[in-house]
Amino acid sequence: DQQVKQNSPSLSVQEGRISILNCDYTNSMFDYFLWYKKYPAEGPTFLISISSIKDKNEDGRFTVFLNKSAKHLSLHIVPSQPGDSAVYFCAASVTNAGKSTFGDGTTLTVKP
Amino acid sequence: EPEVTQTPSHQVTQMGQEVILRCVPISNHLYFYWYRQILGQKVEFLVSFYNNEISEKSEIFDDQFSVERPDGSNFTLKIRSTKLEDSAMYFCASSESTSRYLRYNEQFFGPGTRLTVL
């Protein structure tokens, strides 16, 4: 049972434009939603999170939107930079210190 | 900046052998985790550890696996008798003990140990 899904394996955008990465989940018990960024040969790096009672959380160029009724979240990166090129994982957790359940990842390529 | 470290970076072993993967979490963190990523697949949770005991484990974490915090700094994952399908990147992570209302306790990941079982 794939509880967290990222349906787009890859995304390519031009530098300066908006990157939108999408994620769907099935488990209604999830209370925290997370985005991680991963470069090759490195571990995932936490980017941003949102709790289930909010619908938006912003941190600099990164904004996460949560639509709880649709069980959907998205990560917006504005403006996109070449250094943002990486694999982005959506993840979810039932508690604020619990395990992260990961999606398959989306490879973002930002072209100069 | 404090970081999670893992050793070795790459471990090659024969099927049936025991391996111990080592992690040094960030010093003031009290929650510890192991995840793995088989090549081409998603990152999967294995086990979490708090207050010197396992707090949660996945179905992957069977009797062949064990974790230990032998001293105040190391956190280890032992695989007793490795199988070919144990070949993967193994990531250790840690997070603070502070419970912050409506805020997720960010997990800091190490660089991983690539385990190859031949």
mmCIF file of C-alpha atoms in Angstrom, chain A residues 2-5 32 34 36 38 41-47 49-51 53-54 89 93 95-104, chain B residues 31 33 35 37 41-45 48 56-58 89 91 95-96 98-112:
data_model
loop_
_atom_site.group_PDB
_atom_site.id
_atom_site.type_symbol
_atom_site.label_atom_id
_atom_site.label_comp_id
_atom_site.label_asym_id
_atom_site.label_seq_id
_atom_site.Cartn_x
_atom_site.Cartn_y
_atom_site.Cartn_z
ATOM 1 C CA GLN A 2 1.691 3.148 -1.223
ATOM 2 C CA GLN A 3 0.585 5.730 1.344
ATOM 3 C CA VAL A 4 2.488 8.656 -0.177
ATOM 4 C CA LYS A 5 2.648 9.080 -3.940
ATOM 5 C CA TYR A 32 2.598 16.304 9.412
ATOM 6 C CA LEU A 34 7.288 17.165 4.826
ATOM 7 C CA TYR A 36 13.069 16.610 1.664
ATOM 8 C CA LYS A 38 18.349 14.893 -1.882
ATOM 9 C CA ALA A 41 25.614 10.451 -2.610
ATOM 10 C CA GLU A 42 24.049 12.449 0.226
ATOM 11 C CA GLY A 43 21.274 11.811 2.702
ATOM 12 C CA PRO A 44 17.916 13.590 2.433
ATOM 13 C CA THR A 45 17.853 17.167 3.718
ATOM 14 C CA PHE A 46 14.707 18.457 5.406
ATOM 15 C CA LEU A 47 13.262 21.449 3.558
ATOM 16 C CA SER A 49 6.966 20.944 6.825
ATOM 17 C CA ILE A 50 3.301 21.684 7.412
ATOM 18 C CA SER A 51 0.904 20.418 10.031
ATOM 19 C CA ILE A 53 -4.368 22.116 10.564
ATOM 20 C CA LYS A 54 -2.692 24.566 8.227
ATOM 21 C CA PHE A 89 10.792 13.644 -1.660
ATOM 22 C CA SER A 93 4.268 11.458 9.592
ATOM 23 C CA THR A 95 3.330 12.407 14.971
ATOM 24 C CA ASN A 96 5.801 15.250 15.185
ATOM 25 C CA ALA A 97 8.645 12.896 16.118
ATOM 26 C CA GLY A 98 7.515 9.845 14.222
ATOM 27 C CA LYS A 99 8.873 8.041 11.207
ATOM 28 C CA SER A 100 8.705 9.686 7.828
ATOM 29 C CA THR A 101 6.805 7.757 5.152
ATOM 30 C CA PHE A 102 8.356 8.747 1.845
ATOM 31 C CA GLY A 103 7.040 9.088 -1.681
ATOM 32 C CA ASP A 104 9.017 7.890 -4.692
ATOM 33 C CA TYR B 31 15.398 10.422 18.728
ATOM 34 C CA TYR B 33 16.177 6.437 13.142
ATOM 35 C CA TYR B 35 16.051 4.171 6.929
ATOM 36 C CA GLN B 37 16.883 3.004 0.077
ATOM 37 C CA GLN B 41 13.249 2.644 -4.910
ATOM 38 C CA LYS B 42 11.889 4.931 -2.248
ATOM 39 C CA VAL B 43 13.401 5.660 1.137
ATOM 40 C CA GLU B 44 11.915 3.189 3.630
ATOM 41 C CA PHE B 45 11.688 3.462 7.390
ATOM 42 C CA SER B 48 13.131 4.451 15.510
ATOM 43 C CA GLU B 56 8.635 1.858 16.341
ATOM 44 C CA LYS B 57 9.755 -0.602 13.692
ATOM 45 C CA SER B 58 8.625 -1.559 10.234
ATOM 46 C CA MET B 89 21.865 2.675 1.085
ATOM 47 C CA PHE B 91 20.601 6.227 6.307
ATOM 48 C CA SER B 95 16.035 14.651 15.835
ATOM 49 C CA GLU B 96 15.709 16.792 18.938
ATOM 50 C CA THR B 98 11.766 19.010 22.095
ATOM 51 C CA SER B 99 8.139 18.510 21.287
ATOM 52 C CA ARG B 100 6.954 21.623 19.531
ATOM 53 C CA TYR B 101 3.256 22.096 19.094
ATOM 54 C CA LEU B 102 2.210 21.834 15.457
ATOM 55 C CA ARG B 103 5.819 21.668 14.342
ATOM 56 C CA TYR B 104 7.538 18.611 13.051
ATOM 57 C CA ASN B 105 10.807 17.655 14.708
ATOM 58 C CA GLU B 106 13.142 17.924 11.761
ATOM 59 C CA GLN B 107 15.108 14.754 11.140
ATOM 60 C CA PHE B 108 18.738 15.266 10.206
ATOM 61 C CA PHE B 109 20.067 12.543 7.930
ATOM 62 C CA GLY B 110 23.587 11.225 7.616
ATOM 63 C CA PRO B 111 25.262 10.687 4.230
ATOM 64 C CA GLY B 112 24.464 6.995 4.247
#
